[in-house]
Coordinates of C-alpha atoms in Angstrom, one line a residue:
Chain A
X787 CA 0.2 0.1 -0.2
X788 CA 1.4 3.6 -1.2
X789 CA -0.3 7.0 -0.2
X790 CA -0.1 9.4 -3.3
X791 CA -0.7 12.5 -3.7
X792 CA -1.6 14.1 -6.1
X793 CA -4.0 17.9 -7.5
X794 CA -6.9 16.7 -9.8
X795 CA -8.3 19.0 -11.4
X796 CA -7.5 21.2 -9.3
X797 CA -8.1 20.1 -5.9
X798 CA -5.4 18.1 -4.0
X799 CA -6.2 14.5 -3.8
X800 CA -4.9 11.0 -1.7
X801 CA -4.9 7.9 -3.3
X802 CA -4.1 4.6 -0.9
X803 CA -3.7 1.6 -2.9
X804 CA -1.5 -0.2 -5.2
X805 CA 1.1 2.1 -6.8
X806 CA 1.1 0.2 -10.0
X807 CA -2.9 0.5 -10.7
X808 CA -3.3 2.6 -14.1
X809 CA -4.6 6.6 -13.5
X810 CA -7.6 5.5 -15.7
X811 CA -8.8 3.5 -13.4
X812 CA -8.6 5.4 -10.4
X813 CA -9.9 8.3 -12.3
X814 CA -13.2 6.4 -13.6
X815 CA -13.3 4.2 -10.0
X816 CA -11.9 5.9 -7.6
X817 CA -12.8 9.3 -8.2
X818 CA -16.1 8.4 -10.6
X819 CA -14.5 10.9 -13.3
X820 CA -15.9 8.6 -16.1
X821 CA -15.2 11.5 -18.9
X822 CA -11.8 9.3 -19.6
X823 CA -12.3 7.0 -21.7
X824 CA -10.5 3.4 -22.3
X825 CA -10.1 2.3 -25.4
X826 CA -6.7 0.6 -26.9
X827 CA -5.5 -0.1 -23.1
X828 CA -1.8 0.4 -24.3
X829 CA -1.1 4.1 -24.9
X830 CA -1.9 3.9 -28.7
X831 CA -5.4 5.2 -29.3
X832 CA -5.4 8.5 -26.9
X833 CA -9.1 8.2 -25.5
X834 CA -7.9 8.0 -22.0
X835 CA -5.8 11.5 -23.0
X836 CA -5.3 13.4 -19.9
X837 CA -3.1 16.5 -19.1
X838 CA -0.2 15.7 -17.0
X839 CA 1.7 18.7 -15.6
X840 CA 0.3 20.3 -19.5
X841 CA 1.4 17.5 -21.0
X842 CA -0.4 15.2 -22.5
X843 CA -0.4 12.2 -22.0
X844 CA -2.1 8.4 -22.4
X845 CA -3.3 7.8 -18.5
X846 CA -4.1 3.9 -19.7
X847 CA 0.0 3.0 -19.2
X848 CA 0.5 5.3 -16.5
X849 CA 0.8 3.6 -12.9
X850 CA -0.6 6.2 -10.1
X851 CA 2.3 5.8 -8.5
X852 CA 4.1 8.2 -11.1
X853 CA 2.5 10.4 -10.5
X854 CA 2.7 11.4 -6.9
X855 CA 2.9 15.3 -6.5
X856 CA 2.0 15.6 -10.1
X857 CA -1.2 18.1 -11.8
X858 CA -3.8 15.9 -13.3
X859 CA -6.6 17.8 -15.5
X860 CA -8.9 15.6 -16.4
X861 CA -12.2 16.5 -18.8
X862 CA -14.6 17.0 -16.2
X863 CA -11.8 19.6 -15.2
X864 CA -11.5 21.4 -17.8
X865 CA -15.0 21.2 -18.7
X866 CA -15.6 24.0 -16.3
X867 CA -13.1 26.1 -17.4
X868 CA -13.9 28.7 -20.4
X869 CA -11.2 27.4 -22.1
X870 CA -12.9 24.1 -22.3
X871 CA -16.5 25.9 -23.1
X872 CA -15.1 26.5 -26.3
X873 CA -13.7 23.4 -27.3
X874 CA -16.8 22.1 -26.2
X875 CA -19.6 24.7 -27.9
X876 CA -16.6 24.4 -31.3
X877 CA -16.8 21.0 -31.4
X878 CA -20.4 21.5 -31.4
X879 CA -20.9 23.8 -33.5
X880 CA -18.1 21.8 -36.2
X881 CA -20.0 18.6 -36.0
X882 CA -17.4 17.2 -34.8
X883 CA -18.7 14.4 -33.2
X884 CA -20.0 11.0 -34.2
X885 CA -20.1 8.3 -31.4
X886 CA -18.0 10.7 -29.1
X887 CA -16.0 8.2 -27.4
X888 CA -12.7 9.6 -28.9
X889 CA -13.7 13.2 -28.0
X890 CA -12.3 13.3 -24.6
X891 CA -9.1 12.6 -25.7
X892 CA -9.5 15.0 -28.7
X893 CA -10.5 18.2 -26.5
X894 CA -7.3 17.2 -23.9
X895 CA -5.3 16.8 -27.3
X896 CA -6.5 19.9 -28.5
X897 CA -6.4 21.9 -25.2
X898 CA -2.5 20.8 -24.9
X899 CA -1.8 22.0 -27.8
X900 CA -3.6 25.4 -27.7
X901 CA -2.2 26.0 -24.4
X902 CA 1.9 26.2 -26.2
X903 CA 0.0 27.5 -29.5
X904 CA -3.0 29.9 -29.7
X905 CA -3.4 30.5 -33.2
X906 CA -2.5 26.3 -34.7
X907 CA -2.3 25.9 -38.2
X908 CA -4.2 22.7 -40.1
X909 CA -0.9 21.1 -39.6
X910 CA -0.4 22.1 -35.9
X911 CA -3.4 20.3 -35.0
X912 CA -2.9 17.1 -37.5
X913 CA 0.4 16.8 -35.4
X914 CA -1.1 17.7 -31.7
X915 CA -4.2 14.8 -32.8
X916 CA -1.8 12.2 -33.9
X917 CA -1.8 9.9 -31.1
X918 CA -5.5 10.0 -30.9
X919 CA -7.7 7.9 -33.0
X920 CA -11.0 8.6 -34.2
X921 CA -12.7 5.7 -35.9
X922 CA -15.7 7.8 -37.4
X923 CA -15.4 11.3 -38.8
X924 CA -12.3 11.1 -40.9
X925 CA -10.5 13.6 -38.5
X926 CA -11.4 16.2 -41.1
X927 CA -13.9 18.0 -39.0
X928 CA -12.2 17.4 -35.2
X929 CA -9.4 19.5 -37.4
X930 CA -11.4 22.5 -38.4
X931 CA -13.2 22.3 -35.0
X932 CA -10.2 22.9 -33.2
X933 CA -9.1 25.8 -35.6
X934 CA -12.7 27.1 -35.2
X935 CA -11.9 27.1 -31.1
X936 CA -8.8 28.9 -31.6
X937 CA -10.0 31.6 -33.4
X938 CA -13.9 32.1 -31.1
X939 CA -11.1 31.9 -28.1
X940 CA -8.9 34.8 -29.2
X941 CA -7.5 35.5 -25.9
X942 CA -8.9 32.3 -23.7
X943 CA -5.3 30.4 -24.6
Chain B
X865 CA 3.6 -2.6 -3.4
X866 CA 5.6 -0.8 -1.7
X867 CA 7.6 2.6 -3.2
X868 CA 10.7 3.2 -2.2
X869 CA 12.1 7.5 -2.6
X870 CA 15.7 7.2 -2.1
X871 CA 17.5 10.1 -1.4
X872 CA 20.4 9.9 -3.5
X873 CA 21.0 8.1 -7.0
X874 CA 23.7 5.9 -5.2
X875 CA 21.0 4.8 -2.7
X876 CA 18.5 3.6 -5.3
X877 CA 21.0 1.8 -7.0
X878 CA 21.9 -0.4 -3.5
X879 CA 18.2 -0.5 -2.8
X880 CA 18.2 -2.5 -6.5
X881 CA 21.1 -4.2 -5.9
X882 CA 19.4 -5.3 -1.9
X883 CA 16.5 -5.6 -4.1
X884 CA 16.9 -8.2 -7.4
X885 CA 13.4 -7.3 -8.4
X886 CA 12.9 -3.8 -7.1
X887 CA 11.6 -1.7 -10.4
X888 CA 13.0 1.6 -11.0
X889 CA 9.7 4.3 -11.6
X890 CA 10.1 7.2 -13.6
X891 CA 8.9 8.4 -17.2
X892 CA 6.8 6.0 -19.3
X893 CA 7.9 3.0 -19.4
X894 CA 5.5 2.0 -17.1
X895 CA 3.2 0.0 -20.0
X896 CA 5.8 -2.7 -20.7
X897 CA 6.7 -3.0 -16.4
X898 CA 2.7 -3.0 -16.7
X899 CA 2.3 -5.6 -18.9
X900 CA 5.6 -7.9 -17.7
X901 CA 5.7 -9.9 -15.1
X902 CA 5.3 -8.4 -11.8
X903 CA 4.1 -10.3 -8.3
X904 CA 1.7 -8.6 -5.2
X905 CA 5.8 -8.1 -4.0
X906 CA 7.1 -6.1 -6.7
X907 CA 9.7 -3.3 -4.7
X908 CA 9.7 0.2 -6.6
X909 CA 12.8 3.2 -6.1
X910 CA 10.8 6.1 -7.3
X911 CA 13.8 7.6 -9.1
X912 CA 12.2 10.5 -10.5
X913 CA 14.8 13.8 -9.1
X914 CA 17.0 11.7 -9.0
X915 CA 18.7 12.6 -11.6
X916 CA 18.5 14.8 -14.8
X917 CA 15.7 16.2 -16.9
X918 CA 17.6 18.3 -19.0
X919 CA 19.6 19.0 -22.3
X920 CA 22.6 20.5 -21.6
X921 CA 25.4 21.5 -24.2
X922 CA 28.9 21.5 -22.3
X923 CA 31.5 23.6 -23.3
X924 CA 33.2 20.6 -25.4
X925 CA 30.5 20.9 -27.9
X926 CA 28.6 17.8 -27.0
X927 CA 25.2 17.1 -25.8
X928 CA 24.8 16.1 -21.8
X929 CA 21.2 14.2 -22.2
X930 CA 19.5 13.4 -18.7
X931 CA 17.9 10.0 -18.7
X932 CA 14.2 11.4 -17.7
X933 CA 14.5 13.7 -20.5
X934 CA 11.2 12.9 -22.8
X935 CA 11.2 11.6 -26.2
X936 CA 9.0 14.2 -26.5
X937 CA 11.5 17.1 -25.8
X938 CA 14.0 15.4 -27.7
X939 CA 12.0 15.9 -30.6
X940 CA 10.7 19.4 -30.0
X941 CA 14.7 20.3 -29.6
X942 CA 16.9 23.0 -31.3
X943 CA 20.1 20.7 -30.6
X944 CA 19.6 17.4 -30.9
X945 CA 20.1 15.7 -34.0
X946 CA 17.9 14.8 -36.5
X947 CA 18.8 11.0 -36.7
X948 CA 18.0 10.1 -33.3
X949 CA 14.5 12.5 -33.4
X950 CA 13.7 10.4 -36.4
X951 CA 14.0 7.0 -33.7
X952 CA 12.2 9.5 -31.2
X953 CA 9.2 9.5 -33.5
X954 CA 9.2 5.5 -34.1
X955 CA 9.0 4.9 -30.9
X956 CA 6.0 6.0 -30.4
X957 CA 2.6 8.4 -30.0
X958 CA 2.8 11.8 -29.5
X959 CA 1.2 11.1 -26.3
X960 CA 3.8 8.3 -25.1
X961 CA 6.4 10.3 -25.9
X962 CA 5.7 13.3 -23.6
X963 CA 5.6 10.0 -21.0
X964 CA 8.6 8.0 -22.2
X965 CA 12.2 8.7 -21.4
X966 CA 15.5 8.4 -23.1
X967 CA 16.8 6.6 -19.7
X968 CA 13.8 4.1 -19.6
X969 CA 13.9 3.6 -23.2
X970 CA 16.8 2.2 -23.4
X971 CA 16.5 0.6 -19.6
X972 CA 14.6 -1.6 -20.8
X973 CA 17.2 -3.1 -23.3
X974 CA 14.5 -4.3 -26.1
X975 CA 16.0 -5.6 -29.1
X976 CA 12.7 -4.0 -31.0
X977 CA 14.1 -0.6 -29.5
X978 CA 14.7 2.2 -32.6
X979 CA 16.9 4.1 -29.9
X980 CA 19.5 1.8 -29.0
X981 CA 20.0 0.9 -32.0
X982 CA 21.0 5.1 -33.4
X983 CA 22.7 5.6 -30.0
X984 CA 25.3 2.1 -30.2
X985 CA 25.5 3.4 -34.3
X986 CA 26.8 6.9 -33.0
X987 CA 29.0 5.5 -30.3
X988 CA 27.1 7.2 -27.5
X989 CA 28.2 6.4 -24.3
X990 CA 26.6 7.0 -20.8
X991 CA 27.4 7.9 -17.5
X992 CA 25.6 5.4 -14.9
X993 CA 25.3 5.1 -11.5
X994 CA 27.2 2.3 -10.2
X995 CA 27.8 0.3 -6.0
X996 CA 31.0 1.5 -7.0
X997 CA 30.7 5.2 -8.2
X998 CA 30.1 7.2 -11.7
X999 CA 30.6 5.3 -14.8
X1000 CA 30.9 5.7 -18.7
X1001 CA 29.3 3.0 -20.4
X1002 CA 28.5 2.9 -23.5
X1003 CA 25.4 1.6 -24.9
X1004 CA 26.1 -1.2 -27.6
X1005 CA 27.8 -3.3 -24.4
X1006 CA 24.7 -2.3 -22.1
X1007 CA 22.9 -3.6 -24.7
X1008 CA 23.5 -6.9 -24.6
X1009 CA 24.6 -7.5 -20.7
X1010 CA 22.7 -7.4 -17.7
X1011 CA 24.0 -4.9 -15.7
X1012 CA 21.6 -3.3 -13.2
X1013 CA 23.2 0.1 -13.4
X1014 CA 21.3 3.6 -13.0
X1015 CA 21.6 5.3 -15.8
X1016 CA 22.3 8.9 -15.4
X1017 CA 22.7 10.9 -18.4
X1018 CA 23.5 10.3 -22.1
X1019 CA 26.5 12.2 -24.0
X1020 CA 26.5 13.0 -27.4
X1021 CA 28.2 14.5 -30.1
X1022 CA 25.7 16.9 -32.2
X1023 CA 27.3 17.0 -35.4
X1024 CA 27.1 13.9 -36.0
X1025 CA 24.2 12.7 -39.0
X1026 CA 23.0 9.6 -39.6
X1027 CA 19.5 7.7 -40.6
X1028 CA 17.7 5.0 -38.5
X1029 CA 15.3 2.6 -40.6
X1030 CA 12.2 0.2 -39.0
X1031 CA 11.0 -3.0 -40.7
X1032 CA 8.2 -4.2 -39.8
X1033 CA 5.0 -6.9 -41.1
X1034 CA 2.7 -3.6 -40.6
X1035 CA 3.3 -0.2 -39.3
X1036 CA 2.2 -1.0 -36.1
X1037 CA 4.1 -4.1 -35.5
X1038 CA 7.1 -4.4 -33.3
X1039 CA 9.9 -4.0 -35.7
X1040 CA 11.3 -7.2 -37.3
X1041 CA 14.7 -5.3 -38.3
X1042 CA 16.2 -1.7 -37.0
X1043 CA 19.1 -0.1 -38.8
X1044 CA 20.8 2.5 -38.1
X1045 CA 24.4 4.2 -39.6
X1046 CA 25.8 7.7 -38.4
X1047 CA 28.5 8.7 -39.6
X1048 CA 30.7 5.9 -40.7
X1049 CA 29.7 3.2 -38.0
X1050 CA 26.3 0.8 -38.5
X1051 CA 24.1 -1.0 -36.0
X1052 CA 21.3 -3.9 -36.4
X1053 CA 18.7 -4.3 -34.0
X1054 CA 17.7 -7.1 -35.2
X1055 CA 14.1 -9.1 -32.8
X1056 CA 15.4 -12.1 -30.7
X1057 CA 18.8 -11.4 -31.5
X1058 CA 21.5 -9.4 -30.0
X1059 CA 22.6 -6.2 -30.7
X1060 CA 25.3 -5.5 -33.3
X1061 CA 27.5 -3.1 -34.5
X1062 CA 30.5 -2.0 -36.8
X1063 CA 32.0 -0.4 -39.2
X1064 CA 31.0 -1.9 -42.6
X1065 CA 27.7 -2.7 -43.7
X1066 CA 28.5 -6.1 -43.3
X1067 CA 27.4 -6.4 -40.1
X1068 CA 24.6 -8.5 -41.0
X1069 CA 27.1 -10.9 -41.1
X1070 CA 27.4 -11.4 -36.9
X1071 CA 23.9 -12.1 -36.3
X1072 CA 22.5 -15.0 -35.1
X1073 CA 18.9 -15.0 -36.5
X1074 CA 15.7 -16.2 -34.5
X1075 CA 12.0 -16.8 -36.1
X1076 CA 9.6 -14.7 -34.2
X1077 CA 6.7 -13.8 -34.7
X1078 CA 8.2 -10.5 -36.3
X1079 CA 9.4 -12.1 -38.8
X1080 CA 11.1 -15.6 -40.2
X1081 CA 14.7 -15.9 -39.9
X1082 CA 15.3 -15.6 -43.0
X1083 CA 13.4 -12.6 -44.1
X1084 CA 15.2 -10.6 -41.5
X1085 CA 18.6 -12.0 -42.5
X1086 CA 17.4 -10.8 -45.7
X1087 CA 16.2 -7.0 -44.9
X1088 CA 19.4 -6.8 -42.4
X1089 CA 21.4 -7.7 -45.3
X1090 CA 19.8 -5.5 -47.6
X1091 CA 19.2 -2.6 -45.8
X1092 CA 23.0 -0.8 -45.8
X1093 CA 23.9 -1.1 -49.2
X1094 CA 20.5 0.0 -50.8
X1095 CA 20.1 3.0 -49.1
X1096 CA 23.8 3.8 -50.2
X1097 CA 23.1 3.4 -53.8
X1098 CA 20.3 5.5 -53.7

């Protein structure tokens, strides 16, 4: 048993248990943050993406023991912010969502990009979501929606 | 399971020596461990903060790349040579590169590591911590050994040029053969076989090829025997 302290969506939280438990399981089952999805379980599809200290990472391959002292933001935490609202509205307006399973990861990838590059090109966006797989949309509407968010959210990032 | 938080790199190494099955915890190679053989009694040694996570250029012009530098940080650095960035891009997707570290990748000593082939071809050494103190070790020697030293930082000449090629049955499968050439040196990493290095393209003759899920011995031998000559004929 290990006690791990980290910041989750702006609040300091503690986890006590197996340090090798996957972060995605701790988020979904321990903190009921089910917006983070598990797709492949191998870090390849990006559905479980969260921000760790501002960097996009796949929570299905990170043991919770490796995030001691870190800052984790999930889709639930992002949704409550003006940036998150802008992304959600832009994804809806741009028709980016079909089945929706990949969307939390896509939104997190968009946020990670816009935090460092508020005015991305289409290529920048495609690189930023290159680790996120969508089986429905063909990506174009997602890319356009992220570009839309960067325009609508001028000054937010 | 227990996580140990040693205060110094030496303390971490001594813990590792004492508890042979313990695993180092840092970066993003944990997926390998989660899929690997771990019992309920596995102990972890947290090395975050104990080894460098920066890329620095020394007075001699050489780069000191900390073991905890992520693969994405290598891709984004203006200092890192292009062949190494290329190897990092092969390694993993954007998200994985944000977590996986150069030290973790080399430390895993996989026979399908793109980085090990690239670093070995470049003749790269790393500073390591052993129970007897700091010691330089060549990546090519380390890859074919089972020593348990802790990697501290890599020493790389940023002026070197080269390339890395991967061959696999599909884009998503593990590589069957990885070929790297940096400067005038060659390295071949063949799945199921030891890493080989040398100064001529015929290093493929040193490999003992084995059938694996990634391809037959003959398939891998064909790739290894042609990659350098075809590349240079271009």
